[in-house]
PDB file of C-alpha atoms in Angstrom:
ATOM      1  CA  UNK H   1      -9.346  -6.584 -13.457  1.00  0.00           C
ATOM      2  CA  UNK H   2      -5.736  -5.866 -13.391  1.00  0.00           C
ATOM      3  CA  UNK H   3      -3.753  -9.627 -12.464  1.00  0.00           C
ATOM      4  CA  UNK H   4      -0.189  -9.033 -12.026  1.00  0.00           C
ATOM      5  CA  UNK H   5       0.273  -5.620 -10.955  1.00  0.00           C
ATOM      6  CA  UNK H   6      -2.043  -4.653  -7.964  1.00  0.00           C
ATOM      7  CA  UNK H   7      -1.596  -1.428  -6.212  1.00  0.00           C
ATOM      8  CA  UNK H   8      -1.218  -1.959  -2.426  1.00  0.00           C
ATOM      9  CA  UNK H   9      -1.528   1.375   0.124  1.00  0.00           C
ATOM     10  CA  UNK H  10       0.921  -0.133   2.687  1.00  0.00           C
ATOM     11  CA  UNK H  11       3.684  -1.267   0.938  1.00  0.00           C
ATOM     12  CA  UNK H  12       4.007  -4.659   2.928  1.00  0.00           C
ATOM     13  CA  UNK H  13       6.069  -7.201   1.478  1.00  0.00           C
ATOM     14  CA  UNK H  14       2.628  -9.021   1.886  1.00  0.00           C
ATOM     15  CA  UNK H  15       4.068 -12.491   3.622  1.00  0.00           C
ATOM     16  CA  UNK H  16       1.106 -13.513   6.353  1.00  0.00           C
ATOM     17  CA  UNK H  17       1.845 -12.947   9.520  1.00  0.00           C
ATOM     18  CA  UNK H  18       3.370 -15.763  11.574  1.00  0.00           C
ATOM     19  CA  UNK H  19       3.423 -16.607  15.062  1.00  0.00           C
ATOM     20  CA  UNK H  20       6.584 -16.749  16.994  1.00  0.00           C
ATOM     21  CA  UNK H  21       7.048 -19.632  19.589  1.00  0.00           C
ATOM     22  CA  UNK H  22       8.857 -19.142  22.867  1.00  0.00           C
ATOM     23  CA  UNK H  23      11.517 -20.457  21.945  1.00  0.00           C
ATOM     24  CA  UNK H  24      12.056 -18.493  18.806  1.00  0.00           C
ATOM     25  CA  UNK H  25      11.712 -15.932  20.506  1.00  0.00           C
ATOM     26  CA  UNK H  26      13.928 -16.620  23.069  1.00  0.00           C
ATOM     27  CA  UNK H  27      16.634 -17.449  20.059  1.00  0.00           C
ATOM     28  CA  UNK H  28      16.013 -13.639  18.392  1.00  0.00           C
ATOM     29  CA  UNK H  29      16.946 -11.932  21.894  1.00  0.00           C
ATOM     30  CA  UNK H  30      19.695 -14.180  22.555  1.00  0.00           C
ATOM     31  CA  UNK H  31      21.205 -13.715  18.986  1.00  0.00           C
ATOM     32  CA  UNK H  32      20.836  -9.902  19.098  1.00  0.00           C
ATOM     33  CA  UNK H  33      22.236  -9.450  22.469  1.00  0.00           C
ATOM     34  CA  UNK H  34      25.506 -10.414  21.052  1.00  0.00           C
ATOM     35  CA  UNK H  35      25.323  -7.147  18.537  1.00  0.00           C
ATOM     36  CA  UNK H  36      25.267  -3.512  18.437  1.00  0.00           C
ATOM     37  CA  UNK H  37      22.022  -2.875  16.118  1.00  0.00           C
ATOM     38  CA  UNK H  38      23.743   1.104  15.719  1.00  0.00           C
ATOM     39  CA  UNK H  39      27.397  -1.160  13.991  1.00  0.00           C
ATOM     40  CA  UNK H  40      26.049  -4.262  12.828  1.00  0.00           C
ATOM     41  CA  UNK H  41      28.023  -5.423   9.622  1.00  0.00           C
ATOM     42  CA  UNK H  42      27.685  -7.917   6.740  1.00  0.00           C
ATOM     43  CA  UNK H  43      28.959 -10.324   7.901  1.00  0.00           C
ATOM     44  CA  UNK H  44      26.923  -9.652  11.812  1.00  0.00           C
ATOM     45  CA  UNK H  45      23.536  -9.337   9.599  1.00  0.00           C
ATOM     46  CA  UNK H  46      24.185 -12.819   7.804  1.00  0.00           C
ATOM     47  CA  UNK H  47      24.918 -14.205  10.751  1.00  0.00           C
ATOM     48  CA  UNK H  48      21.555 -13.417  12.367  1.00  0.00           C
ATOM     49  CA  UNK H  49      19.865 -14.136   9.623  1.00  0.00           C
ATOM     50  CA  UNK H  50      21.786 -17.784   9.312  1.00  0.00           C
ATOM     51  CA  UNK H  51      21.000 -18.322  12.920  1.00  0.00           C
ATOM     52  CA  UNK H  52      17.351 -17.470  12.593  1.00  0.00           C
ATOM     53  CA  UNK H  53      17.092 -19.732   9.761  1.00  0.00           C
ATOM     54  CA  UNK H  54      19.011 -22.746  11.715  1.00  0.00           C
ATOM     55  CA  UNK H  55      16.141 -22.287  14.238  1.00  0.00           C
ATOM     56  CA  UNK H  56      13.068 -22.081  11.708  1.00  0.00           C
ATOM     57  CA  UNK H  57      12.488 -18.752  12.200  1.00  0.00           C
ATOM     58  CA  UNK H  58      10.540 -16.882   8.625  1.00  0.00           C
ATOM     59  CA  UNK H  59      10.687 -13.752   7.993  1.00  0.00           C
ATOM     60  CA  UNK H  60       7.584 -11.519   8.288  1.00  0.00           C
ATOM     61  CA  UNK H  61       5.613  -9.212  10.536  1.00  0.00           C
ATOM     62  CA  UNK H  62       5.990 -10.913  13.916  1.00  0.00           C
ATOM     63  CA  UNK H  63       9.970 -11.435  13.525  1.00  0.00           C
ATOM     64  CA  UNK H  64       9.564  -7.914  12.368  1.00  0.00           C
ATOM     65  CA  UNK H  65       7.860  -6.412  15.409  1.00  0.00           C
ATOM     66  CA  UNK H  66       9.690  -8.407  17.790  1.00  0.00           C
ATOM     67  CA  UNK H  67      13.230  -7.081  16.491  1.00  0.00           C
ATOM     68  CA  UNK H  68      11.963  -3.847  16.899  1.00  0.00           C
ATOM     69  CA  UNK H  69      11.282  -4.052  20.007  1.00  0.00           C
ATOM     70  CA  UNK H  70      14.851  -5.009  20.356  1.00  0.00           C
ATOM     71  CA  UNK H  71      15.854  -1.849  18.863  1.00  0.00           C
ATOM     72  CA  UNK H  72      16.801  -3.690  15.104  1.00  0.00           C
ATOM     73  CA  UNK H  73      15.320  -3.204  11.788  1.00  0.00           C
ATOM     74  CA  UNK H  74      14.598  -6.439  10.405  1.00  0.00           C
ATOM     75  CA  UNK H  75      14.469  -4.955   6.851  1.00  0.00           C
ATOM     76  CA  UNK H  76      17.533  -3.632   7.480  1.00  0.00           C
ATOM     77  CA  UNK H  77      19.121  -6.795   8.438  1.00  0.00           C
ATOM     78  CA  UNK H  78      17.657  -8.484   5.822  1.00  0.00           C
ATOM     79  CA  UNK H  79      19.061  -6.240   3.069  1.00  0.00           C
ATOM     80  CA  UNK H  80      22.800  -5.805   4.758  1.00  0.00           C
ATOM     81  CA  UNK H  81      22.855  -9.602   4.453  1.00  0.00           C
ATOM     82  CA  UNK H  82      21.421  -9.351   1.178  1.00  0.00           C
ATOM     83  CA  UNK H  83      18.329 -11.016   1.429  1.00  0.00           C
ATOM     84  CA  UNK H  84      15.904 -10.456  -0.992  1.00  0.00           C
ATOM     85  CA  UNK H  85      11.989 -10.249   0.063  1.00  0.00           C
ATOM     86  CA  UNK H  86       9.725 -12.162   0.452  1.00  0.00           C
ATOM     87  CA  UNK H  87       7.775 -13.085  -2.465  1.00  0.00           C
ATOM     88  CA  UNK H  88       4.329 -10.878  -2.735  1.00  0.00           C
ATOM     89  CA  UNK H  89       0.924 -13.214  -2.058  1.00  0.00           C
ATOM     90  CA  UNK H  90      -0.819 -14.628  -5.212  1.00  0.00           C
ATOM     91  CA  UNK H  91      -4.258 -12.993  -6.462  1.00  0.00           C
ATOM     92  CA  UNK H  92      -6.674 -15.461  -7.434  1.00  0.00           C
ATOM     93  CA  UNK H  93      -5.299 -16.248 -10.973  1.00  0.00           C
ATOM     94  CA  UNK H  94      -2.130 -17.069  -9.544  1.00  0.00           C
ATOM     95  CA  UNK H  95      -0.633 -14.651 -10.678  1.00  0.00           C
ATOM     96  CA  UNK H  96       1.468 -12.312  -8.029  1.00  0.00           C
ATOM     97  CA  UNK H  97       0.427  -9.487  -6.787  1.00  0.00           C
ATOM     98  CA  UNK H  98       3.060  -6.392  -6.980  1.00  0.00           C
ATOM     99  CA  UNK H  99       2.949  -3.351  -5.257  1.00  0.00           C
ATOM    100  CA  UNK H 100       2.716  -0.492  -8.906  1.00  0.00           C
ATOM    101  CA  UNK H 101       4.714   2.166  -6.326  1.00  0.00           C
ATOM    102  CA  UNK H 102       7.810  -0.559  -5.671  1.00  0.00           C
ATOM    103  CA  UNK H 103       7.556  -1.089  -9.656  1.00  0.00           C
ATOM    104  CA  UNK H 104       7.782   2.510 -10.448  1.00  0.00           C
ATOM    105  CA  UNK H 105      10.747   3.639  -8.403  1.00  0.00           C
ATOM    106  CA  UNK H 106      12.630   0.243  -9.373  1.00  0.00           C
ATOM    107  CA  UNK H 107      11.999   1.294 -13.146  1.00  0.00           C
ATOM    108  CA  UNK H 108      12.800   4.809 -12.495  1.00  0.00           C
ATOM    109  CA  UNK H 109      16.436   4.112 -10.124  1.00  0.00           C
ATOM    110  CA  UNK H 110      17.312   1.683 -13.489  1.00  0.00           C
ATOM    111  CA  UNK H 111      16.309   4.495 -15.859  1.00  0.00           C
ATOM    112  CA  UNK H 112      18.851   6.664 -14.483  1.00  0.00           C
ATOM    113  CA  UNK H 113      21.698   4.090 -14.896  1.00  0.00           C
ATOM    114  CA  UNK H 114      20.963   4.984 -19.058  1.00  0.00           C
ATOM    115  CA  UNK H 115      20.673   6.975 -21.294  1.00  0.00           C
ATOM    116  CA  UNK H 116      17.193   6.543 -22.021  1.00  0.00           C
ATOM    117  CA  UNK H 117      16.720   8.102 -25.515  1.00  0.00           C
ATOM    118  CA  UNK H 118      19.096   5.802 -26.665  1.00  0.00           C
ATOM    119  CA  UNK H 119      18.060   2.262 -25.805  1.00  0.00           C
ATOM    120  CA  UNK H 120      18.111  -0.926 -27.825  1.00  0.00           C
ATOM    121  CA  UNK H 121      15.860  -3.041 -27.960  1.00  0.00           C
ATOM    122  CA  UNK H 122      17.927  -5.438 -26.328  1.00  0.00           C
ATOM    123  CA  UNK H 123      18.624  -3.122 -23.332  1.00  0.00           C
ATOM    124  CA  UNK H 124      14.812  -2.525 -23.073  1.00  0.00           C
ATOM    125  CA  UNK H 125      14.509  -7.068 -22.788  1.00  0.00           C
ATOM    126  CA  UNK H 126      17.216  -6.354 -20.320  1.00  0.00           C
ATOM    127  CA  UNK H 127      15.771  -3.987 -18.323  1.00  0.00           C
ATOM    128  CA  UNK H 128      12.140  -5.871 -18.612  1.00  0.00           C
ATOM    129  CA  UNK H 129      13.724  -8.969 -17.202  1.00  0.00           C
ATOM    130  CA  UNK H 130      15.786  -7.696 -14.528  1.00  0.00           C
ATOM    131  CA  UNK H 131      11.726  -5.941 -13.269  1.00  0.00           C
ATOM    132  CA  UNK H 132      10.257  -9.143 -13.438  1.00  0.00           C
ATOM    133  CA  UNK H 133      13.005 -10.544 -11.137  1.00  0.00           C
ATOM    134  CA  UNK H 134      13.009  -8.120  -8.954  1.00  0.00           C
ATOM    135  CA  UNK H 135       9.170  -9.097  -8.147  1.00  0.00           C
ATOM    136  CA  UNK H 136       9.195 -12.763  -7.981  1.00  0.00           C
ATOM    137  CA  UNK H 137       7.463 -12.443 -12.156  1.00  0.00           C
ATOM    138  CA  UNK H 138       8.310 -15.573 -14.319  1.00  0.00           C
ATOM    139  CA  UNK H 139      10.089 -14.914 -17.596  1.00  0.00           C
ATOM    140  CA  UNK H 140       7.139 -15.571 -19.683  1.00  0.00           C
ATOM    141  CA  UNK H 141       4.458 -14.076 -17.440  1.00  0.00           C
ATOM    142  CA  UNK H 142       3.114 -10.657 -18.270  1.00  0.00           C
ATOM    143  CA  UNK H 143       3.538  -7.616 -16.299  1.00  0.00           C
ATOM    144  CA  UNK H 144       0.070  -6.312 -16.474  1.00  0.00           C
ATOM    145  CA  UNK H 145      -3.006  -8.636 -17.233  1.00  0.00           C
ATOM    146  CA  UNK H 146      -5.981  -6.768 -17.716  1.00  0.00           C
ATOM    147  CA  UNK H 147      -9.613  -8.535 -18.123  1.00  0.00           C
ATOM    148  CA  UNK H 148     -12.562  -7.287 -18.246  1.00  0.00           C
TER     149      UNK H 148
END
């Protein structure tokens, strides 16, 4: 059994999906209709996203679908406000459950920032630490917990 790292086909951020209410979803087309989803800047995307929080609204795959329909890109918005994702859903140990692709093309994007034959150990911690914040991992938690 592999706990920490689990391999997931769809690449989902993994948060359930959640129910808008009317009036949510009244607020998300009468926030967007006041921007251009083709020039929307920083400071635009944190104010949708500030707005959608004000009014309760989480992300995940029903604000997702209903932006798109709009013609936004939630993901998008999220990251040009600089919101990080949602945490991934726990397996049944508790620990979190991480999608190996996202981990392998974060590790390889930070091993091209260095020069990899020369590492120090301390650059390695460094690196280690920044991947397990990057994926919601506590400090002390392992990457990979295999059982058999």
């Amino acid at each position: 059994m592999i706990g920490a790292v689990s391999y997931n086909q769809n690449g989902s951020f993994g948060r359930p999906d959640n129910q808008l209410s009317a009036e949510q979803s009244d607020t998300i087309k009468a926030t967007l209709e006041q921007f251009d989803p083709q020039n929307l800047s920083e400071e635009d995307a944190k104010s949708i996203v500030e707005t959608f929080k004000e009014a309760g609204i989480k992300p995940g795959k029903a604000l997702a679908e209903h932006m798109s329909e709009l013609g936004f890109d939630a993901k998008a918005v999220g990251e040009l406000a600089g919101v990080k994702p949602p945490p991934k859903p726990s397996l049944k140990d508790g620990s979190p459950a991480i999608d190996l692709q996202q981990v392998v093309d974060f590790l390889s994007k930070s091993l091209e920032e260095h020069d990899t034959s020369n590492l120090s150990d301390e650059q390695k911690q460094a690196l280690f630490s920044d991947l397990k914040r990057e994926f919601g991992l506590e400090e002390e938690s392992h990457l990979i917990k295999i059982t058999v």
